[in-house]
PDB file of C-alpha atoms in Angstrom:
ATOM      1  CA  MET A   9      10.477  13.425  21.775  1.00 46.00           C
ATOM      2  CA  GLU A  10      14.112  11.748  20.403  1.00 48.00           C
ATOM      3  CA  ASP A  11      12.842   8.404  21.019  1.00 65.00           C
ATOM      4  CA  ALA A  12       9.514   9.486  19.071  1.00 78.00           C
ATOM      5  CA  VAL A  13       8.802   7.920  16.137  1.00 90.00           C
ATOM      6  CA  LYS A  14       9.420  10.247  13.246  1.00 94.00           C
ATOM      7  CA  ILE A  15       6.932  11.365  10.143  1.00 96.00           C
ATOM      8  CA  LEU A  16       7.294  13.199   7.305  1.00 97.00           C
ATOM      9  CA  ILE A  17       4.826  14.935   6.056  1.00 96.00           C
ATOM     10  CA  ALA A  18       5.217  16.968   2.363  1.00 95.00           C
ATOM     11  CA  ASP A  19       1.881  19.611   1.854  1.00 94.00           C
ATOM     12  CA  ASP A  20       2.307  22.511  -0.358  1.00 92.00           C
ATOM     13  CA  ALA A  21      -0.651  24.344   1.802  1.00 91.00           C
ATOM     14  CA  LYS A  22       0.936  25.267   4.919  1.00 93.00           C
ATOM     15  CA  ASP A  23      -2.380  25.395   7.447  1.00 92.00           C
ATOM     16  CA  ILE A  24      -2.946  21.571   5.844  1.00 91.00           C
ATOM     17  CA  ARG A  25       0.667  21.130   7.141  1.00 92.00           C
ATOM     18  CA  GLU A  26       0.288  22.927  10.548  1.00 94.00           C
ATOM     19  CA  LEU A  27      -2.903  20.557  11.014  1.00 93.00           C
ATOM     20  CA  LEU A  28      -1.617  17.582  10.217  1.00 94.00           C
ATOM     21  CA  GLN A  29       1.594  18.415  12.932  1.00 94.00           C
ATOM     22  CA  LEU A  30      -1.043  19.345  15.373  1.00 94.00           C
ATOM     23  CA  MET A  31      -2.399  16.397  14.977  1.00 93.00           C
ATOM     24  CA  LEU A  32       0.643  13.792  15.154  1.00 95.00           C
ATOM     25  CA  GLU A  33       2.454  15.416  17.457  1.00 94.00           C
ATOM     26  CA  ASP A  34      -0.480  15.491  19.718  1.00 93.00           C
ATOM     27  CA  ALA A  35      -0.363  11.707  18.971  1.00 93.00           C
ATOM     28  CA  GLY A  36       3.220  11.257  20.101  1.00 93.00           C
ATOM     29  CA  TYR A  37       4.669  12.072  17.279  1.00 95.00           C
ATOM     30  CA  GLN A  38       7.715  13.468  15.777  1.00 95.00           C
ATOM     31  CA  VAL A  39       7.195  15.792  12.570  1.00 96.00           C
ATOM     32  CA  VAL A  40       9.401  17.149   9.814  1.00 95.00           C
ATOM     33  CA  THR A  41       7.816  18.556   7.029  1.00 96.00           C
ATOM     34  CA  ALA A  42       8.397  19.711   3.464  1.00 95.00           C
ATOM     35  CA  VAL A  43       6.370  22.201   1.208  1.00 94.00           C
ATOM     36  CA  ASN A  44       6.792  20.372  -2.076  1.00 93.00           C
ATOM     37  CA  GLY A  45       7.486  17.154  -3.186  1.00 92.00           C
ATOM     38  CA  LYS A  46      11.350  17.729  -4.158  1.00 92.00           C
ATOM     39  CA  GLU A  47      11.937  19.036  -0.313  1.00 94.00           C
ATOM     40  CA  ALA A  48      10.320  15.820   0.901  1.00 94.00           C
ATOM     41  CA  VAL A  49      12.384  13.648  -0.985  1.00 93.00           C
ATOM     42  CA  ASP A  50      15.293  15.620   0.349  1.00 93.00           C
ATOM     43  CA  LYS A  51      14.854  15.229   3.416  1.00 94.00           C
ATOM     44  CA  ILE A  52      14.067  11.271   3.818  1.00 93.00           C
ATOM     45  CA  ASP A  53      16.967   9.218   5.481  1.00 91.00           C
ATOM     46  CA  ASP A  54      17.143   6.605   7.874  1.00 89.00           C
ATOM     47  CA  SER A  55      15.538   8.036  10.753  1.00 92.00           C
ATOM     48  CA  ILE A  56      11.639   8.783   8.948  1.00 94.00           C
ATOM     49  CA  SER A  57       9.215   5.840   9.726  1.00 93.00           C
ATOM     50  CA  LEU A  58       6.319   7.295   7.580  1.00 94.00           C
ATOM     51  CA  VAL A  59       5.862   9.638   4.573  1.00 96.00           C
ATOM     52  CA  ILE A  60       2.719  11.470   3.941  1.00 96.00           C
ATOM     53  CA  LEU A  61       2.162  13.095   0.730  1.00 94.00           C
ATOM     54  CA  ASP A  62      -0.204  15.295  -0.532  1.00 91.00           C
ATOM     55  CA  VAL A  63      -0.898  14.591  -4.305  1.00 89.00           C
ATOM     56  CA  MET A  64      -1.116  17.849  -5.933  1.00 88.00           C
ATOM     57  CA  MET A  65       2.461  19.499  -5.371  1.00 89.00           C
ATOM     58  CA  PRO A  66       4.803  21.769  -7.216  1.00 85.00           C
ATOM     59  CA  LYS A  67       8.008  21.094  -8.423  1.00 84.00           C
ATOM     60  CA  ILE A  68       7.405  17.753  -7.505  1.00 88.00           C
ATOM     61  CA  SER A  69       3.691  15.901  -7.506  1.00 89.00           C
ATOM     62  CA  GLY A  70       3.361  13.242  -4.639  1.00 91.00           C
ATOM     63  CA  ILE A  71       2.833  10.284  -7.112  1.00 90.00           C
ATOM     64  CA  ASP A  72       6.162  11.029  -8.634  1.00 92.00           C
ATOM     65  CA  ALA A  73       8.085  11.857  -4.842  1.00 93.00           C
ATOM     66  CA  CYS A  74       6.810   8.625  -4.131  1.00 92.00           C
ATOM     67  CA  ALA A  75       8.290   7.065  -7.021  1.00 89.00           C
ATOM     68  CA  ARG A  76      11.663   8.348  -6.013  1.00 90.00           C
ATOM     69  CA  ILE A  77      11.399   7.445  -2.352  1.00 91.00           C
ATOM     70  CA  ARG A  78      10.709   4.211  -3.691  1.00 87.00           C
ATOM     71  CA  THR A  79      13.974   3.885  -4.981  1.00 85.00           C
ATOM     72  CA  ILE A  80      15.589   4.732  -1.393  1.00 86.00           C
ATOM     73  CA  THR A  81      13.126   2.925   1.106  1.00 85.00           C
ATOM     74  CA  ASP A  82      10.508   0.554   1.133  1.00 82.00           C
ATOM     75  CA  ILE A  83       8.349   2.343   4.169  1.00 87.00           C
ATOM     76  CA  PRO A  84       5.536   3.066   4.106  1.00 89.00           C
ATOM     77  CA  VAL A  85       3.707   6.185   2.051  1.00 92.00           C
ATOM     78  CA  LEU A  86      -0.220   7.466   2.713  1.00 93.00           C
ATOM     79  CA  PHE A  87      -1.180   9.980  -0.125  1.00 91.00           C
ATOM     80  CA  LEU A  88      -3.530  12.358   0.545  1.00 89.00           C
ATOM     81  CA  THR A  89      -5.701  13.356  -2.042  1.00 84.00           C
ATOM     82  CA  ALA A  90      -8.577  16.349  -2.979  1.00 77.00           C
ATOM     83  CA  LYS A  91      -9.779  13.488  -5.215  1.00 68.00           C
ATOM     84  CA  SER A  92     -11.311   9.724  -5.463  1.00 63.00           C
ATOM     85  CA  ALA A  93     -10.947   8.931  -8.649  1.00 61.00           C
ATOM     86  CA  GLU A  94     -10.032   5.887  -8.960  1.00 62.00           C
ATOM     87  CA  SER A  95      -7.195   6.889 -11.877  1.00 66.00           C
ATOM     88  CA  ASP A  96      -5.993   8.772  -9.135  1.00 68.00           C
ATOM     89  CA  MET A  97      -5.605   5.429  -6.546  1.00 72.00           C
ATOM     90  CA  VAL A  98      -3.811   2.942  -9.255  1.00 76.00           C
ATOM     91  CA  GLU A  99      -1.714   6.135 -10.201  1.00 79.00           C
ATOM     92  CA  GLY A 100      -0.604   6.379  -6.513  1.00 81.00           C
ATOM     93  CA  PHE A 101      -0.741   2.538  -5.681  1.00 83.00           C
ATOM     94  CA  GLU A 102       1.555   1.851  -9.194  1.00 80.00           C
ATOM     95  CA  ALA A 103       3.905   4.549  -7.719  1.00 83.00           C
ATOM     96  CA  GLY A 104       4.541   2.700  -4.522  1.00 83.00           C
ATOM     97  CA  GLY A 105       2.174   4.085  -2.306  1.00 86.00           C
ATOM     98  CA  ASP A 106       0.408   2.122   0.202  1.00 85.00           C
ATOM     99  CA  ASP A 107      -2.752   4.062   1.306  1.00 86.00           C
ATOM    100  CA  TYR A 108      -4.678   7.026   0.849  1.00 85.00           C
ATOM    101  CA  LEU A 109      -7.091   9.503   2.410  1.00 86.00           C
ATOM    102  CA  THR A 110      -9.168  11.763   0.484  1.00 83.00           C
ATOM    103  CA  LYS A 111      -9.456  15.395   2.053  1.00 82.00           C
ATOM    104  CA  PRO A 112     -11.555  16.571   4.349  1.00 83.00           C
ATOM    105  CA  PHE A 113     -10.377  13.425   6.596  1.00 85.00           C
ATOM    106  CA  SER A 114     -10.665  13.439  10.469  1.00 87.00           C
ATOM    107  CA  SER A 115      -8.239  13.162  13.292  1.00 89.00           C
ATOM    108  CA  THR A 116      -9.434   9.833  14.352  1.00 88.00           C
ATOM    109  CA  GLU A 117      -9.231   8.239  10.532  1.00 87.00           C
ATOM    110  CA  LEU A 118      -5.938  10.174   9.890  1.00 90.00           C
ATOM    111  CA  LEU A 119      -4.362   8.555  13.305  1.00 91.00           C
ATOM    112  CA  LEU A 120      -5.887   4.627  12.466  1.00 87.00           C
ATOM    113  CA  ARG A 121      -4.296   5.290   9.379  1.00 87.00           C
ATOM    114  CA  VAL A 122      -0.903   5.723  10.654  1.00 91.00           C
ATOM    115  CA  LYS A 123      -0.990   3.694  13.318  1.00 87.00           C
ATOM    116  CA  ALA A 124      -1.834   0.502  11.202  1.00 83.00           C
ATOM    117  CA  LEU A 125       0.730   1.315   8.491  1.00 86.00           C
ATOM    118  CA  LEU A 126       3.652   1.886  11.098  1.00 85.00           C
ATOM    119  CA  LYS A 127       2.543  -1.932  12.276  1.00 77.00           C
ATOM    120  CA  ARG A 128       2.033  -3.439   9.529  1.00 63.00           C
ATOM    121  CA  PRO A 129       3.713  -7.146   9.129  1.00 51.00           C
ATOM    122  CA  HIS A 130       6.369  -8.279   7.435  1.00 43.00           C
ATOM    123  CA  MET A 131       5.252 -11.013   5.387  1.00 41.00           C
ATOM    124  CA  ASN A 132       3.930 -12.459   7.544  1.00 39.00           C
ATOM    125  CA  VAL A 133       0.435 -13.469   6.160  1.00 39.00           C
ATOM    126  CA  ALA A 134       1.173 -16.657   5.212  1.00 40.00           C
ATOM    127  CA  ASP A 135       3.382 -17.904   8.287  1.00 43.00           C
ATOM    128  CA  LYS A 136       1.482 -21.044   8.297  1.00 41.00           C
ATOM    129  CA  ASP A 137       3.143 -22.389   4.931  1.00 45.00           C
ATOM    130  CA  GLU A 138       6.519 -23.656   5.568  1.00 49.00           C
ATOM    131  CA  THR A 139       7.309 -23.515   2.440  1.00 62.00           C
ATOM    132  CA  SER A 140       9.687 -21.530   1.020  1.00 81.00           C
ATOM    133  CA  LYS A 141       8.394 -21.374  -2.941  1.00 84.00           C
ATOM    134  CA  ILE A 142       4.710 -21.514  -3.891  1.00 87.00           C
ATOM    135  CA  VAL A 143       4.051 -22.592  -7.902  1.00 87.00           C
ATOM    136  CA  ILE A 144       1.072 -21.484  -9.684  1.00 87.00           C
ATOM    137  CA  GLN A 145       1.040 -22.994 -13.298  1.00 87.00           C
ATOM    138  CA  ASP A 146       3.989 -20.290 -14.346  1.00 88.00           C
ATOM    139  CA  ILE A 147       5.002 -18.256 -11.400  1.00 90.00           C
ATOM    140  CA  VAL A 148       6.708 -18.829  -8.509  1.00 89.00           C
ATOM    141  CA  LEU A 149       6.367 -16.880  -5.446  1.00 90.00           C
ATOM    142  CA  ASP A 150       9.784 -16.801  -3.341  1.00 87.00           C
ATOM    143  CA  LYS A 151       9.040 -16.121   0.140  1.00 84.00           C
ATOM    144  CA  ASP A 152      12.352 -15.731   1.239  1.00 80.00           C
ATOM    145  CA  LEU A 153      13.358 -12.859  -1.867  1.00 82.00           C
ATOM    146  CA  GLN A 154       9.849 -12.049  -1.384  1.00 83.00           C
ATOM    147  CA  GLN A 155       9.332 -11.617  -5.425  1.00 87.00           C
ATOM    148  CA  VAL A 156       7.055 -12.930  -8.105  1.00 91.00           C
ATOM    149  CA  ILE A 157       8.886 -15.217 -10.953  1.00 90.00           C
ATOM    150  CA  ARG A 158       8.535 -16.302 -14.383  1.00 88.00           C
ATOM    151  CA  ASP A 159      10.532 -17.666 -16.948  1.00 85.00           C
ATOM    152  CA  GLY A 160      13.503 -16.641 -14.617  1.00 83.00           C
ATOM    153  CA  LYS A 161      12.706 -12.465 -14.662  1.00 88.00           C
ATOM    154  CA  GLU A 162      11.028 -11.064 -11.943  1.00 89.00           C
ATOM    155  CA  ILE A 163       7.944  -9.543 -11.912  1.00 90.00           C
ATOM    156  CA  PRO A 164       7.869  -6.170  -9.950  1.00 88.00           C
ATOM    157  CA  LEU A 165       4.752  -5.545  -7.544  1.00 88.00           C
ATOM    158  CA  THR A 166       4.972  -3.304  -5.158  1.00 85.00           C
ATOM    159  CA  GLU A 167       4.974  -5.032  -1.333  1.00 85.00           C
ATOM    160  CA  ILE A 168       0.889  -4.434  -0.893  1.00 88.00           C
ATOM    161  CA  GLU A 169       0.277  -6.442  -3.918  1.00 90.00           C
ATOM    162  CA  TYR A 170       2.969  -9.374  -3.075  1.00 91.00           C
ATOM    163  CA  ARG A 171       1.135  -9.503   0.016  1.00 91.00           C
ATOM    164  CA  ILE A 172      -2.319  -9.830  -1.499  1.00 93.00           C
ATOM    165  CA  LEU A 173      -1.151 -12.314  -4.090  1.00 93.00           C
ATOM    166  CA  LEU A 174       0.746 -14.278  -1.180  1.00 92.00           C
ATOM    167  CA  LEU A 175      -2.119 -14.505   0.824  1.00 92.00           C
ATOM    168  CA  LEU A 176      -4.885 -15.956  -2.005  1.00 92.00           C
ATOM    169  CA  ALA A 177      -1.681 -17.898  -3.406  1.00 90.00           C
ATOM    170  CA  SER A 178      -1.051 -19.317   0.591  1.00 89.00           C
ATOM    171  CA  ASN A 179      -4.832 -20.145   0.465  1.00 89.00           C
ATOM    172  CA  ARG A 180      -5.807 -22.051  -2.431  1.00 86.00           C
ATOM    173  CA  ASN A 181      -9.301 -22.400  -3.265  1.00 85.00           C
ATOM    174  CA  HIS A 182     -10.149 -20.518  -0.750  1.00 90.00           C
ATOM    175  CA  ILE A 183     -12.320 -17.108  -1.530  1.00 91.00           C
ATOM    176  CA  PHE A 184     -11.786 -13.600   0.187  1.00 93.00           C
ATOM    177  CA  THR A 185     -14.018 -11.236   0.386  1.00 92.00           C
ATOM    178  CA  ALA A 186     -12.784  -7.469  -0.051  1.00 91.00           C
ATOM    179  CA  LYS A 187     -13.084  -6.931   3.737  1.00 91.00           C
ATOM    180  CA  GLU A 188     -11.031 -10.027   4.327  1.00 92.00           C
ATOM    181  CA  ILE A 189      -7.941  -9.167   2.204  1.00 93.00           C
ATOM    182  CA  TYR A 190      -7.906  -6.093   3.578  1.00 91.00           C
ATOM    183  CA  GLU A 191      -7.814  -6.383   7.441  1.00 89.00           C
ATOM    184  CA  ASN A 192      -5.656  -9.534   6.180  1.00 89.00           C
ATOM    185  CA  VAL A 193      -3.024  -7.455   4.370  1.00 89.00           C
ATOM    186  CA  TRP A 194      -3.722  -3.761   5.604  1.00 85.00           C
ATOM    187  CA  GLN A 195      -3.974  -5.284   9.205  1.00 81.00           C
ATOM    188  CA  GLU A 196      -6.776  -2.611  10.038  1.00 79.00           C
ATOM    189  CA  ALA A 197     -10.104  -1.828  10.780  1.00 81.00           C
ATOM    190  CA  PHE A 198     -12.136  -1.915   7.502  1.00 85.00           C
ATOM    191  CA  MET A 199     -14.072   0.869   6.298  1.00 81.00           C
ATOM    192  CA  PRO A 200     -16.598   2.123   3.630  1.00 74.00           C
ATOM    193  CA  ASN A 201     -13.777   3.362   0.411  1.00 79.00           C
ATOM    194  CA  SER A 202     -11.354  -0.291   1.393  1.00 85.00           C
ATOM    195  CA  THR A 203     -13.094  -2.201  -1.316  1.00 86.00           C
ATOM    196  CA  ASN A 204     -12.255  -0.332  -3.955  1.00 85.00           C
ATOM    197  CA  THR A 205      -8.436   0.014  -2.420  1.00 87.00           C
ATOM    198  CA  VAL A 206      -8.558  -4.148  -2.586  1.00 90.00           C
ATOM    199  CA  MET A 207     -10.182  -3.930  -6.164  1.00 88.00           C
ATOM    200  CA  VAL A 208      -7.488  -1.242  -7.486  1.00 88.00           C
ATOM    201  CA  HIS A 209      -4.844  -3.581  -6.246  1.00 91.00           C
ATOM    202  CA  ILE A 210      -6.064  -6.446  -7.729  1.00 91.00           C
ATOM    203  CA  ARG A 211      -6.908  -4.683 -11.404  1.00 89.00           C
ATOM    204  CA  ASN A 212      -3.058  -3.800 -11.128  1.00 89.00           C
ATOM    205  CA  ILE A 213      -1.951  -7.341  -9.877  1.00 92.00           C
ATOM    206  CA  ARG A 214      -3.558  -8.881 -13.141  1.00 90.00           C
ATOM    207  CA  LYS A 215      -2.024  -6.144 -14.460  1.00 90.00           C
ATOM    208  CA  LYS A 216       1.244  -6.507 -14.052  1.00 91.00           C
ATOM    209  CA  LEU A 217       0.525 -10.843 -14.238  1.00 90.00           C
ATOM    210  CA  GLY A 218      -0.435 -10.543 -17.738  1.00 89.00           C
ATOM    211  CA  ASP A 219      -3.834 -11.795 -16.469  1.00 85.00           C
ATOM    212  CA  THR A 220      -6.846  -9.697 -17.195  1.00 80.00           C
ATOM    213  CA  GLY A 221      -8.229 -11.424 -20.243  1.00 76.00           C
ATOM    214  CA  PRO A 222     -11.956 -13.156 -19.761  1.00 77.00           C
ATOM    215  CA  SER A 223     -10.116 -16.502 -18.672  1.00 80.00           C
ATOM    216  CA  PRO A 224      -8.426 -15.241 -16.056  1.00 82.00           C
ATOM    217  CA  LYS A 225      -5.481 -17.958 -15.367  1.00 85.00           C
ATOM    218  CA  TYR A 226      -4.089 -17.029 -11.569  1.00 87.00           C
ATOM    219  CA  LEU A 227      -6.613 -14.811  -9.480  1.00 89.00           C
ATOM    220  CA  HIS A 228     -10.515 -15.457 -10.158  1.00 89.00           C
ATOM    221  CA  ASN A 229     -13.268 -13.454  -9.236  1.00 87.00           C
ATOM    222  CA  SER A 230     -16.217 -15.063  -7.420  1.00 83.00           C
ATOM    223  CA  TRP A 231     -18.688 -12.616  -8.252  1.00 80.00           C
ATOM    224  CA  GLY A 232     -20.286 -11.275  -5.152  1.00 79.00           C
ATOM    225  CA  ARG A 233     -18.394 -13.226  -2.892  1.00 86.00           C
ATOM    226  CA  GLY A 234     -14.841 -12.793  -3.532  1.00 91.00           C
ATOM    227  CA  TYR A 235     -10.880 -13.349  -4.729  1.00 92.00           C
ATOM    228  CA  ARG A 236      -9.355 -17.012  -4.951  1.00 91.00           C
ATOM    229  CA  VAL A 237      -6.308 -18.324  -6.468  1.00 89.00           C
ATOM    230  CA  VAL A 238      -6.739 -21.770  -8.107  1.00 79.00           C
TER     231      VAL A 238
END
């Protein structure tokens, strides 16, 4: 067990913590538990490979805990939520979360998400493009720095947001369906709620780029087909 991948679980419900621990340990993972968001942040160290956070927790919520964890490390964060409202998804993704599961969930679905997050690619969606910078009008994607820059200032995208934009920008004028974006960026099987996940991330990217008007400059939606960068 010493060499097993270590996962931190934070949930204030004892029965959920114990169930998650059992599922993950049976799958060969080493598990560390926390009873609230504050304890989760305190237990983050270099040995942790993935964090599973319940959204609603005392002292520090899962959302706030994720934001604090993002100041320490960029390891994957999976949210557990009893809600499926888009506003909750947006809040979680903006805090730096990578994916979410709505309660109740199956052991199979949990393990699929965990495996996918642990093996997520390190910015390789645009390896075929040999240039280190991609220019889209007045913004620059610097692949060496993994940043999006406009007027010399970085636009703070999350890793997932950056990878989506990089995928689209590296394949100009190619329309990607939500399914293609999800499978390229998340590197896992497309599920029924995955379309909403992609849509929320696209919306966040547009918001951060200031591209929310009726005539988008960067990210274009081809209705009924998908998304592209022109």
